Structures are given as structure tokens and as C-alpha cells.
Amino acid sequence: LEPLSPYPVNYDPERLVRRIAVQRYRAGHSPMHVRMRLVDLPSYQEFFEPYRPFYWEPRSLVSLRLTGSGRILADFSQSFWSCDHPQLTTLDLRFHNHDEPGSLLFMPDEFINRHHSLLHLRIESVHVNFGLLHGLRSFVAKFQPHQPNFFEIDELLETISRCPLLENLHLSLQ
């Protein structure tokens, strides 16, 4: 049997690069809503290189849904944390590390401090300093049973009190 390719049928990386370049050009500085799933494919670094640091213009990013695992998401997030995204209102980070099931992705305090526009936050297996969160309209946090707990219930209640317009709260601390 021949091993399955990790790429879709008729995958043409050059065509995909051209398509993304055209989309990026057309979008310009318009508000961007981005959904990405980062997977550890052999040509990932090579493909991503022309778009460093991101596929989008950081100042135009309004919402980001980012799913990934292991080192590839951790590396990408380090670049993400260091940039300002002044229009960012929605951030959805889903970290799945199958190699180290108890590990968490850490969101730096400076990132939260710089992004006052953030209204909707969803995190899975991502540690965030609850003491810095405020003004959220929705907050979803999911953690697995084997992951360390870095917050107290009192801290969570204080966070909720700093979000008077909170409409959606979902915590899964299993």
C-alpha cells in the first residue's frame, strides 16, 4: 500500500500562495475575520515564509479563530502576542497538544493589557491571567482534567464583576 499524502488531492502550493497573495491585496486594510488551523506539515515553514509575520495586516484584524497543536501553534502564537491588533474584538484560541496532554499555551499579560478592544474571548487549554480581563461580552474557557489550575474561584468572580455587559459565560474545568 502507498502511504496517504497529508495534502488534498490536486494540491498545488504555488497556486495557493498566489491565491492568498491576491486575497491579501484585495483585503488591504479592510477589517479581517480570520480562521486558521495550524497543522504540522513538512512544508509548513516554507509555505508560510512569504507571509511573515501573518497572512493579514495586524492593524486590520477584527477576529481570529486559531486552532492547532504542539510546537507549531506555540511558535505562531509567540509572533501573534508581540504584535498590536488595535481592532481585535474576538479571539478564539484552541490549543490541543497530543504529545504533552497536560500542557497549556500561555497568553502573556502584556497582550491582554494592550488589547482593550477585546470583547469576546474563547480559550481551550490556554492560560490567561483572569485578573487582567475586563469589559468582555462573552467568555468561554475550557480546560482538561489533567491540566494545572492557575486561578481561584474568587479571581474568576472578580473577573465577572469587571465585565458588566457579559452575555455569555461558559466554563469547563472538568
Short mmCIF file of N, CA and C in Angstrom, two decimals:
data_model
loop_
_atom_site.label_atom_id
_atom_site.label_comp_id
_atom_site.label_asym_id
_atom_site.label_seq_id
_atom_site.Cartn_x
_atom_site.Cartn_y
_atom_site.Cartn_z
N LEU A 1 0.83 -1.19 0.00
CA LEU A 1 0.00 0.00 0.00
C LEU A 1 0.88 1.25 0.00
N GLU A 2 0.45 2.23 -0.73
CA GLU A 2 1.15 3.51 -0.79
C GLU A 2 0.64 4.40 0.35
N PRO A 3 1.55 5.06 1.08
CA PRO A 3 1.08 5.91 2.19
C PRO A 3 0.25 7.09 1.67
N LEU A 4 -0.71 7.51 2.49
CA LEU A 4 -1.56 8.64 2.11
C LEU A 4 -0.79 9.95 2.23
N SER A 5 -1.02 10.84 1.32
CA SER A 5 -0.41 12.16 1.35
C SER A 5 -1.14 13.02 2.38
N PRO A 6 -0.42 13.88 3.11
CA PRO A 6 -1.09 14.79 4.05
C PRO A 6 -1.78 15.95 3.34
N TYR A 7 -1.60 16.06 2.03
CA TYR A 7 -2.15 17.16 1.26
C TYR A 7 -3.40 16.72 0.52
N PRO A 8 -4.31 17.67 0.24
CA PRO A 8 -5.52 17.32 -0.51
C PRO A 8 -5.18 16.91 -1.95
N VAL A 9 -6.10 16.22 -2.57
CA VAL A 9 -5.94 15.83 -3.97
C VAL A 9 -5.81 17.10 -4.80
N ASN A 10 -4.94 17.07 -5.81
CA ASN A 10 -4.67 18.22 -6.69
C ASN A 10 -4.11 19.43 -5.95
N TYR A 11 -3.44 19.20 -4.84
CA TYR A 11 -2.83 20.29 -4.07
C TYR A 11 -1.70 20.92 -4.86
N ASP A 12 -1.77 22.21 -5.04
CA ASP A 12 -0.74 22.95 -5.77
C ASP A 12 -0.31 24.12 -4.90
N PRO A 13 0.83 24.00 -4.19
CA PRO A 13 1.24 25.05 -3.26
C PRO A 13 1.45 26.41 -3.92
N GLU A 14 1.96 26.43 -5.15
CA GLU A 14 2.18 27.70 -5.84
C GLU A 14 0.86 28.41 -6.12
N ARG A 15 -0.13 27.64 -6.50
CA ARG A 15 -1.46 28.22 -6.74
C ARG A 15 -2.05 28.78 -5.45
N LEU A 16 -1.88 28.06 -4.37
CA LEU A 16 -2.39 28.51 -3.09
C LEU A 16 -1.68 29.80 -2.64
N VAL A 17 -0.39 29.89 -2.84
CA VAL A 17 0.37 31.09 -2.50
C VAL A 17 -0.15 32.28 -3.31
N ARG A 18 -0.37 32.08 -4.60
CA ARG A 18 -0.91 33.15 -5.45
C ARG A 18 -2.30 33.59 -4.98
N ARG A 19 -3.13 32.61 -4.64
CA ARG A 19 -4.49 32.91 -4.19
C ARG A 19 -4.47 33.75 -2.92
N ILE A 20 -3.63 33.38 -1.97
CA ILE A 20 -3.55 34.12 -0.72
C ILE A 20 -3.01 35.53 -0.96
N ALA A 21 -2.03 35.65 -1.87
CA ALA A 21 -1.48 36.97 -2.19
C ALA A 21 -2.57 37.88 -2.77
N VAL A 22 -3.40 37.34 -3.65
CA VAL A 22 -4.49 38.12 -4.24
C VAL A 22 -5.50 38.50 -3.17
N GLN A 23 -5.86 37.57 -2.32
CA GLN A 23 -6.81 37.87 -1.25
C GLN A 23 -6.27 38.95 -0.32
N ARG A 24 -5.01 38.85 0.01
CA ARG A 24 -4.37 39.83 0.88
C ARG A 24 -4.38 41.21 0.22
N TYR A 25 -4.08 41.27 -1.06
CA TYR A 25 -4.07 42.53 -1.79
C TYR A 25 -5.48 43.14 -1.82
N ARG A 26 -6.48 42.33 -2.13
CA ARG A 26 -7.85 42.82 -2.20
C ARG A 26 -8.36 43.31 -0.85
N ALA A 27 -7.98 42.63 0.20
CA ALA A 27 -8.44 42.99 1.53
C ALA A 27 -7.83 44.30 2.00
N GLY A 28 -6.57 44.54 1.62
CA GLY A 28 -5.90 45.77 2.03
C GLY A 28 -5.98 45.97 3.53
N HIS A 29 -6.55 47.11 3.94
CA HIS A 29 -6.69 47.41 5.37
C HIS A 29 -8.13 47.25 5.85
N SER A 30 -8.96 46.58 5.06
CA SER A 30 -10.33 46.32 5.48
C SER A 30 -10.34 45.39 6.68
N PRO A 31 -11.38 45.49 7.51
CA PRO A 31 -11.46 44.59 8.67
C PRO A 31 -11.42 43.13 8.23
N MET A 32 -10.60 42.35 8.92
CA MET A 32 -10.40 40.94 8.56
C MET A 32 -10.92 40.02 9.67
N HIS A 33 -11.59 38.97 9.25
CA HIS A 33 -12.02 37.89 10.14
C HIS A 33 -11.29 36.65 9.65
N VAL A 34 -10.41 36.11 10.49
CA VAL A 34 -9.53 35.03 10.06
C VAL A 34 -9.80 33.77 10.87
N ARG A 35 -9.86 32.65 10.16
CA ARG A 35 -9.94 31.33 10.79
C ARG A 35 -8.76 30.51 10.28
N MET A 36 -7.99 29.97 11.20
CA MET A 36 -6.82 29.19 10.81
C MET A 36 -6.75 27.92 11.64
N ARG A 37 -6.30 26.87 10.98
CA ARG A 37 -5.98 25.62 11.66
C ARG A 37 -4.55 25.31 11.28
N LEU A 38 -3.68 25.34 12.27
CA LEU A 38 -2.27 25.09 12.03
C LEU A 38 -1.97 23.62 12.25
N VAL A 39 -1.42 23.00 11.24
CA VAL A 39 -1.04 21.60 11.33
C VAL A 39 0.44 21.47 11.00
N ASP A 40 1.03 20.47 11.53
CA ASP A 40 2.46 20.29 11.36
C ASP A 40 2.74 19.47 10.10
N LEU A 41 2.74 20.16 8.97
CA LEU A 41 3.06 19.52 7.70
C LEU A 41 4.51 19.84 7.33
N PRO A 42 5.15 18.97 6.57
CA PRO A 42 6.56 19.16 6.24
C PRO A 42 6.88 20.51 5.58
N SER A 43 5.99 21.01 4.75
CA SER A 43 6.29 22.25 4.03
C SER A 43 5.68 23.49 4.67
N TYR A 44 5.19 23.36 5.89
CA TYR A 44 4.51 24.48 6.55
C TYR A 44 5.40 25.71 6.62
N GLN A 45 6.60 25.57 7.15
CA GLN A 45 7.50 26.72 7.30
C GLN A 45 7.80 27.36 5.95
N GLU A 46 8.06 26.54 4.96
CA GLU A 46 8.37 27.03 3.61
C GLU A 46 7.18 27.79 3.03
N PHE A 47 5.98 27.25 3.20
CA PHE A 47 4.79 27.90 2.66
C PHE A 47 4.51 29.22 3.37
N PHE A 48 4.67 29.25 4.68
CA PHE A 48 4.30 30.41 5.49
C PHE A 48 5.30 31.56 5.38
N GLU A 49 6.52 31.28 4.97
CA GLU A 49 7.60 32.27 4.96
C GLU A 49 7.25 33.58 4.25
N PRO A 50 6.64 33.57 3.05
CA PRO A 50 6.34 34.84 2.39
C PRO A 50 5.35 35.73 3.14
N TYR A 51 4.64 35.16 4.10
CA TYR A 51 3.58 35.90 4.80
C TYR A 51 3.96 36.27 6.22
N ARG A 52 5.22 36.23 6.55
CA ARG A 52 5.64 36.59 7.90
C ARG A 52 5.34 38.04 8.18
N PRO A 53 4.86 38.43 9.33
CA PRO A 53 4.55 37.51 10.40
C PRO A 53 3.18 36.86 10.26
N PHE A 54 2.26 37.43 9.43
CA PHE A 54 0.91 36.87 9.35
C PHE A 54 0.37 36.92 7.93
N TYR A 55 -0.73 36.21 7.72
CA TYR A 55 -1.44 36.26 6.45
C TYR A 55 -2.19 37.58 6.30
N TRP A 56 -2.39 38.31 7.37
CA TRP A 56 -3.19 39.52 7.39
C TRP A 56 -2.35 40.70 7.85
N GLU A 57 -2.91 41.89 7.66
CA GLU A 57 -2.32 43.12 8.17
C GLU A 57 -2.76 43.23 9.63
N PRO A 58 -1.82 43.22 10.60
CA PRO A 58 -2.21 43.19 12.02
C PRO A 58 -3.21 44.28 12.44
N ARG A 59 -3.08 45.47 11.90
CA ARG A 59 -3.99 46.54 12.34
C ARG A 59 -5.40 46.38 11.79
N SER A 60 -5.61 45.45 10.86
CA SER A 60 -6.95 45.26 10.30
C SER A 60 -7.67 44.03 10.87
N LEU A 61 -7.00 43.27 11.71
CA LEU A 61 -7.60 42.04 12.24
C LEU A 61 -8.69 42.38 13.26
N VAL A 62 -9.91 41.89 13.00
CA VAL A 62 -11.04 42.11 13.89
C VAL A 62 -11.32 40.85 14.71
N SER A 63 -11.24 39.69 14.06
CA SER A 63 -11.47 38.45 14.79
C SER A 63 -10.52 37.36 14.29
N LEU A 64 -10.12 36.52 15.22
CA LEU A 64 -9.23 35.41 14.89
C LEU A 64 -9.69 34.16 15.61
N ARG A 65 -9.87 33.10 14.83
CA ARG A 65 -10.10 31.77 15.40
C ARG A 65 -8.91 30.94 14.98
N LEU A 66 -8.14 30.51 15.96
CA LEU A 66 -6.90 29.80 15.71
C LEU A 66 -6.92 28.47 16.46
N THR A 67 -6.79 27.39 15.71
CA THR A 67 -6.77 26.06 16.27
C THR A 67 -5.47 25.39 15.84
N GLY A 68 -4.86 24.68 16.76
CA GLY A 68 -3.63 23.99 16.41
C GLY A 68 -3.11 23.19 17.57
N SER A 69 -1.97 22.58 17.34
CA SER A 69 -1.40 21.74 18.38
C SER A 69 0.10 21.90 18.46
N GLY A 70 0.60 21.55 19.61
CA GLY A 70 2.03 21.44 19.82
C GLY A 70 2.85 22.66 19.48
N ARG A 71 4.04 22.39 19.04
CA ARG A 71 5.06 23.40 18.79
C ARG A 71 4.63 24.42 17.73
N ILE A 72 3.92 23.97 16.71
CA ILE A 72 3.57 24.87 15.62
C ILE A 72 2.67 26.01 16.10
N LEU A 73 1.68 25.71 16.94
CA LEU A 73 0.81 26.77 17.46
C LEU A 73 1.56 27.62 18.47
N ALA A 74 2.38 27.01 19.29
CA ALA A 74 3.17 27.76 20.26
C ALA A 74 4.09 28.76 19.56
N ASP A 75 4.75 28.32 18.49
CA ASP A 75 5.64 29.22 17.74
C ASP A 75 4.85 30.36 17.09
N PHE A 76 3.74 30.03 16.47
CA PHE A 76 2.93 31.04 15.81
C PHE A 76 2.42 32.06 16.83
N SER A 77 1.96 31.58 17.97
CA SER A 77 1.39 32.48 18.97
C SER A 77 2.43 33.45 19.52
N GLN A 78 3.70 33.04 19.58
CA GLN A 78 4.74 33.97 20.05
C GLN A 78 4.80 35.20 19.15
N SER A 79 4.71 35.01 17.84
CA SER A 79 4.67 36.15 16.92
C SER A 79 3.39 36.96 17.12
N PHE A 80 2.29 36.27 17.30
CA PHE A 80 1.00 36.93 17.46
C PHE A 80 0.98 37.81 18.71
N TRP A 81 1.49 37.28 19.82
CA TRP A 81 1.47 38.03 21.08
C TRP A 81 2.25 39.34 20.96
N SER A 82 3.31 39.34 20.17
CA SER A 82 4.19 40.51 20.12
C SER A 82 3.64 41.65 19.26
N CYS A 83 2.63 41.40 18.46
CA CYS A 83 2.07 42.45 17.58
C CYS A 83 0.82 43.07 18.19
N ASP A 84 0.60 44.33 17.81
CA ASP A 84 -0.63 45.01 18.21
C ASP A 84 -1.69 44.79 17.15
N HIS A 85 -2.88 44.49 17.62
CA HIS A 85 -4.05 44.30 16.75
C HIS A 85 -5.14 45.23 17.31
N PRO A 86 -5.09 46.52 17.00
CA PRO A 86 -5.95 47.50 17.66
C PRO A 86 -7.45 47.31 17.45
N GLN A 87 -7.85 46.61 16.40
CA GLN A 87 -9.29 46.39 16.15
C GLN A 87 -9.78 45.03 16.63
N LEU A 88 -8.90 44.24 17.23
CA LEU A 88 -9.26 42.88 17.62
C LEU A 88 -10.37 42.89 18.68
N THR A 89 -11.52 42.33 18.32
CA THR A 89 -12.63 42.25 19.27
C THR A 89 -12.93 40.81 19.66
N THR A 90 -12.56 39.86 18.80
CA THR A 90 -12.88 38.45 19.05
C THR A 90 -11.63 37.60 18.90
N LEU A 91 -11.32 36.85 19.94
CA LEU A 91 -10.16 35.95 19.90
C LEU A 91 -10.60 34.58 20.39
N ASP A 92 -10.36 33.58 19.56
CA ASP A 92 -10.75 32.20 19.85
C ASP A 92 -9.51 31.34 19.64
N LEU A 93 -8.91 30.89 20.73
CA LEU A 93 -7.68 30.08 20.67
C LEU A 93 -7.96 28.69 21.22
N ARG A 94 -7.69 27.69 20.40
CA ARG A 94 -7.92 26.29 20.80
C ARG A 94 -6.61 25.53 20.63
N PHE A 95 -6.01 25.22 21.76
CA PHE A 95 -4.71 24.56 21.79
C PHE A 95 -4.90 23.10 22.16
N HIS A 96 -4.41 22.22 21.30
CA HIS A 96 -4.51 20.78 21.55
C HIS A 96 -3.12 20.19 21.40
N ASN A 97 -2.54 19.78 22.51
CA ASN A 97 -1.20 19.21 22.45
C ASN A 97 -1.29 17.73 22.79
N HIS A 98 -1.33 16.91 21.77
CA HIS A 98 -1.49 15.46 21.96
C HIS A 98 -0.20 14.82 22.47
N ASP A 99 0.95 15.45 22.19
CA ASP A 99 2.22 14.90 22.65
C ASP A 99 2.41 15.10 24.16
N GLU A 100 1.92 16.24 24.68
CA GLU A 100 2.00 16.54 26.10
C GLU A 100 0.61 16.95 26.57
N PRO A 101 -0.25 16.00 26.93
CA PRO A 101 -1.66 16.29 27.20
C PRO A 101 -1.91 17.32 28.31
N GLY A 102 -1.03 17.46 29.28
CA GLY A 102 -1.26 18.41 30.37
C GLY A 102 -0.76 19.80 30.09
N SER A 103 -0.17 20.03 28.94
CA SER A 103 0.45 21.33 28.69
C SER A 103 -0.58 22.39 28.30
N LEU A 104 -0.22 23.63 28.59
CA LEU A 104 -1.06 24.78 28.27
C LEU A 104 -0.28 25.77 27.41
N LEU A 105 -1.01 26.55 26.65
CA LEU A 105 -0.43 27.68 25.94
C LEU A 105 -0.63 28.88 26.86
N PHE A 106 0.39 29.70 27.04
CA PHE A 106 0.31 30.84 27.94
C PHE A 106 0.14 32.14 27.16
N MET A 107 -0.93 32.88 27.47
CA MET A 107 -1.15 34.20 26.88
C MET A 107 -0.49 35.22 27.78
N PRO A 108 0.47 35.98 27.26
CA PRO A 108 1.18 36.94 28.11
C PRO A 108 0.28 38.08 28.62
N ASP A 109 0.57 38.55 29.81
CA ASP A 109 -0.18 39.66 30.40
C ASP A 109 -0.13 40.90 29.52
N GLU A 110 1.02 41.16 28.90
CA GLU A 110 1.18 42.35 28.07
C GLU A 110 0.18 42.36 26.91
N PHE A 111 -0.11 41.17 26.38
CA PHE A 111 -1.06 41.09 25.27
C PHE A 111 -2.43 41.56 25.72
N ILE A 112 -2.90 41.08 26.86
CA ILE A 112 -4.21 41.49 27.38
C ILE A 112 -4.19 42.99 27.68
N ASN A 113 -3.12 43.48 28.28
CA ASN A 113 -3.02 44.90 28.63
C ASN A 113 -3.08 45.81 27.40
N ARG A 114 -2.59 45.35 26.26
CA ARG A 114 -2.56 46.17 25.04
C ARG A 114 -3.84 46.08 24.22
N HIS A 115 -4.69 45.12 24.48
CA HIS A 115 -5.85 44.89 23.62
C HIS A 115 -7.16 45.16 24.38
N HIS A 116 -7.43 46.44 24.59
CA HIS A 116 -8.64 46.85 25.31
C HIS A 116 -9.90 46.68 24.47
N SER A 117 -9.74 46.48 23.18
CA SER A 117 -10.89 46.32 22.29
C SER A 117 -11.49 44.91 22.37
N LEU A 118 -10.83 44.00 23.05
CA LEU A 118 -11.27 42.60 23.11
C LEU A 118 -12.60 42.48 23.85
N LEU A 119 -13.62 41.95 23.16
CA LEU A 119 -14.95 41.79 23.74
C LEU A 119 -15.36 40.33 23.89
N HIS A 120 -14.82 39.47 23.04
CA HIS A 120 -15.21 38.06 23.03
C HIS A 120 -13.94 37.22 23.09
N LEU A 121 -13.85 36.39 24.12
CA LEU A 121 -12.67 35.57 24.30
C LEU A 121 -13.09 34.13 24.54
N ARG A 122 -12.52 33.24 23.73
CA ARG A 122 -12.73 31.81 23.91
C ARG A 122 -11.36 31.16 23.93
N ILE A 123 -11.09 30.39 24.98
CA ILE A 123 -9.79 29.72 25.11
C ILE A 123 -10.01 28.26 25.47
N GLU A 124 -9.20 27.41 24.85
CA GLU A 124 -9.16 25.99 25.20
C GLU A 124 -7.72 25.64 25.47
N SER A 125 -7.44 25.22 26.69
CA SER A 125 -6.09 24.84 27.10
C SER A 125 -5.11 26.00 26.94
N VAL A 126 -5.60 27.21 27.22
CA VAL A 126 -4.78 28.42 27.17
C VAL A 126 -4.88 29.10 28.52
N HIS A 127 -3.75 29.37 29.13
CA HIS A 127 -3.75 30.08 30.41
C HIS A 127 -3.76 31.58 30.16
N VAL A 128 -4.66 32.27 30.82
CA VAL A 128 -4.73 33.72 30.75
C VAL A 128 -4.86 34.23 32.18
N ASN A 129 -4.30 35.38 32.47
CA ASN A 129 -4.40 36.00 33.79
C ASN A 129 -5.80 36.58 33.93
N PHE A 130 -6.68 35.90 34.67
CA PHE A 130 -8.05 36.34 34.83
C PHE A 130 -8.13 37.73 35.46
N GLY A 131 -7.14 38.09 36.25
CA GLY A 131 -7.13 39.39 36.90
C GLY A 131 -7.03 40.56 35.94
N LEU A 132 -6.64 40.31 34.70
CA LEU A 132 -6.49 41.39 33.71
C LEU A 132 -7.70 41.52 32.79
N LEU A 133 -8.58 40.55 32.80
CA LEU A 133 -9.73 40.58 31.90
C LEU A 133 -10.79 41.55 32.40
N HIS A 134 -11.35 42.32 31.47
CA HIS A 134 -12.41 43.27 31.82
C HIS A 134 -13.19 43.63 30.55
N GLY A 135 -14.43 44.03 30.73
CA GLY A 135 -15.23 44.51 29.62
C GLY A 135 -15.64 43.47 28.60
N LEU A 136 -15.50 42.19 28.91
CA LEU A 136 -15.88 41.15 27.95
C LEU A 136 -17.40 41.02 27.85
N ARG A 137 -17.86 40.67 26.67
CA ARG A 137 -19.29 40.36 26.47
C ARG A 137 -19.52 38.86 26.43
N SER A 138 -18.49 38.12 26.05
CA SER A 138 -18.59 36.66 26.12
C SER A 138 -17.22 36.11 26.51
N PHE A 139 -17.28 35.06 27.32
CA PHE A 139 -16.05 34.43 27.79
C PHE A 139 -16.29 32.94 27.91
N VAL A 140 -15.51 32.18 27.17
CA VAL A 140 -15.58 30.72 27.20
C VAL A 140 -14.18 30.22 27.52
N ALA A 141 -14.07 29.39 28.55
CA ALA A 141 -12.78 28.81 28.93
C ALA A 141 -12.97 27.33 29.16
N LYS A 142 -12.14 26.54 28.47
CA LYS A 142 -12.20 25.08 28.62
C LYS A 142 -10.82 24.56 28.96
N PHE A 143 -10.78 23.72 29.98
CA PHE A 143 -9.54 23.08 30.40
C PHE A 143 -9.80 21.60 30.59
N GLN A 144 -8.79 20.80 30.40
CA GLN A 144 -8.89 19.35 30.56
C GLN A 144 -8.56 18.98 32.00
N PRO A 145 -9.02 17.80 32.46
CA PRO A 145 -8.82 17.42 33.86
C PRO A 145 -7.34 17.30 34.26
N HIS A 146 -6.48 16.97 33.35
CA HIS A 146 -5.06 16.76 33.69
C HIS A 146 -4.23 18.04 33.56
N GLN A 147 -4.90 19.19 33.34
CA GLN A 147 -4.17 20.44 33.20
C GLN A 147 -4.15 21.19 34.52
N PRO A 148 -3.04 21.88 34.80
CA PRO A 148 -2.94 22.61 36.07
C PRO A 148 -3.93 23.76 36.14
N ASN A 149 -4.38 24.05 37.34
CA ASN A 149 -5.33 25.13 37.59
C ASN A 149 -4.54 26.32 38.13
N PHE A 150 -4.56 27.45 37.41
CA PHE A 150 -3.78 28.62 37.80
C PHE A 150 -4.64 29.75 38.38
N PHE A 151 -5.87 29.48 38.74
CA PHE A 151 -6.72 30.55 39.25
C PHE A 151 -7.62 30.02 40.36
N GLU A 152 -8.12 30.95 41.15
CA GLU A 152 -9.05 30.64 42.24
C GLU A 152 -10.45 31.09 41.81
N ILE A 153 -11.45 30.51 42.43
CA ILE A 153 -12.84 30.88 42.13
C ILE A 153 -13.07 32.36 42.42
N ASP A 154 -12.48 32.88 43.51
CA ASP A 154 -12.64 34.30 43.83
C ASP A 154 -12.12 35.19 42.69
N GLU A 155 -11.01 34.77 42.09
CA GLU A 155 -10.43 35.51 40.97
C GLU A 155 -11.40 35.52 39.78
N LEU A 156 -12.03 34.38 39.54
CA LEU A 156 -12.99 34.28 38.45
C LEU A 156 -14.21 35.16 38.72
N LEU A 157 -14.69 35.18 39.95
CA LEU A 157 -15.84 36.03 40.30
C LEU A 157 -15.49 37.51 40.14
N GLU A 158 -14.27 37.89 40.50
CA GLU A 158 -13.83 39.28 40.30
C GLU A 158 -13.81 39.63 38.81
N THR A 159 -13.36 38.69 38.01
CA THR A 159 -13.33 38.91 36.56
C THR A 159 -14.73 39.16 36.04
N ILE A 160 -15.69 38.36 36.47
CA ILE A 160 -17.07 38.52 36.03
C ILE A 160 -17.61 39.89 36.46
N SER A 161 -17.23 40.35 37.65
CA SER A 161 -17.69 41.66 38.11
C SER A 161 -17.11 42.80 37.28
N ARG A 162 -15.96 42.60 36.65
CA ARG A 162 -15.35 43.62 35.79
C ARG A 162 -15.90 43.55 34.36
N CYS A 163 -16.88 42.69 34.14
CA CYS A 163 -17.49 42.53 32.81
C CYS A 163 -19.01 42.72 32.95
N PRO A 164 -19.46 43.96 33.21
CA PRO A 164 -20.90 44.18 33.46
C PRO A 164 -21.79 43.88 32.26
N LEU A 165 -21.24 43.87 31.05
CA LEU A 165 -22.04 43.58 29.86
C LEU A 165 -21.93 42.12 29.41
N LEU A 166 -21.40 41.27 30.27
CA LEU A 166 -21.21 39.86 29.94
C LEU A 166 -22.55 39.20 29.63
N GLU A 167 -22.64 38.63 28.44
CA GLU A 167 -23.87 37.97 27.99
C GLU A 167 -23.72 36.46 27.93
N ASN A 168 -22.49 35.98 27.76
CA ASN A 168 -22.26 34.56 27.59
C ASN A 168 -21.04 34.15 28.41
N LEU A 169 -21.24 33.24 29.34
CA LEU A 169 -20.15 32.71 30.16
C LEU A 169 -20.24 31.19 30.14
N HIS A 170 -19.16 30.56 29.73
CA HIS A 170 -19.11 29.09 29.72
C HIS A 170 -17.75 28.68 30.23
N LEU A 171 -17.75 27.94 31.33
CA LEU A 171 -16.50 27.41 31.89
C LEU A 171 -16.57 25.91 31.95
N SER A 172 -15.55 25.28 31.46
CA SER A 172 -15.46 23.83 31.53
C SER A 172 -14.11 23.52 32.16
N LEU A 173 -14.14 23.21 33.44
CA LEU A 173 -12.92 22.99 34.20
C LEU A 173 -12.71 21.52 34.51
N GLN A 174 -13.51 20.68 33.98
CA GLN A 174 -13.51 19.23 34.13
C GLN A 174 -12.51 18.78 35.14
#
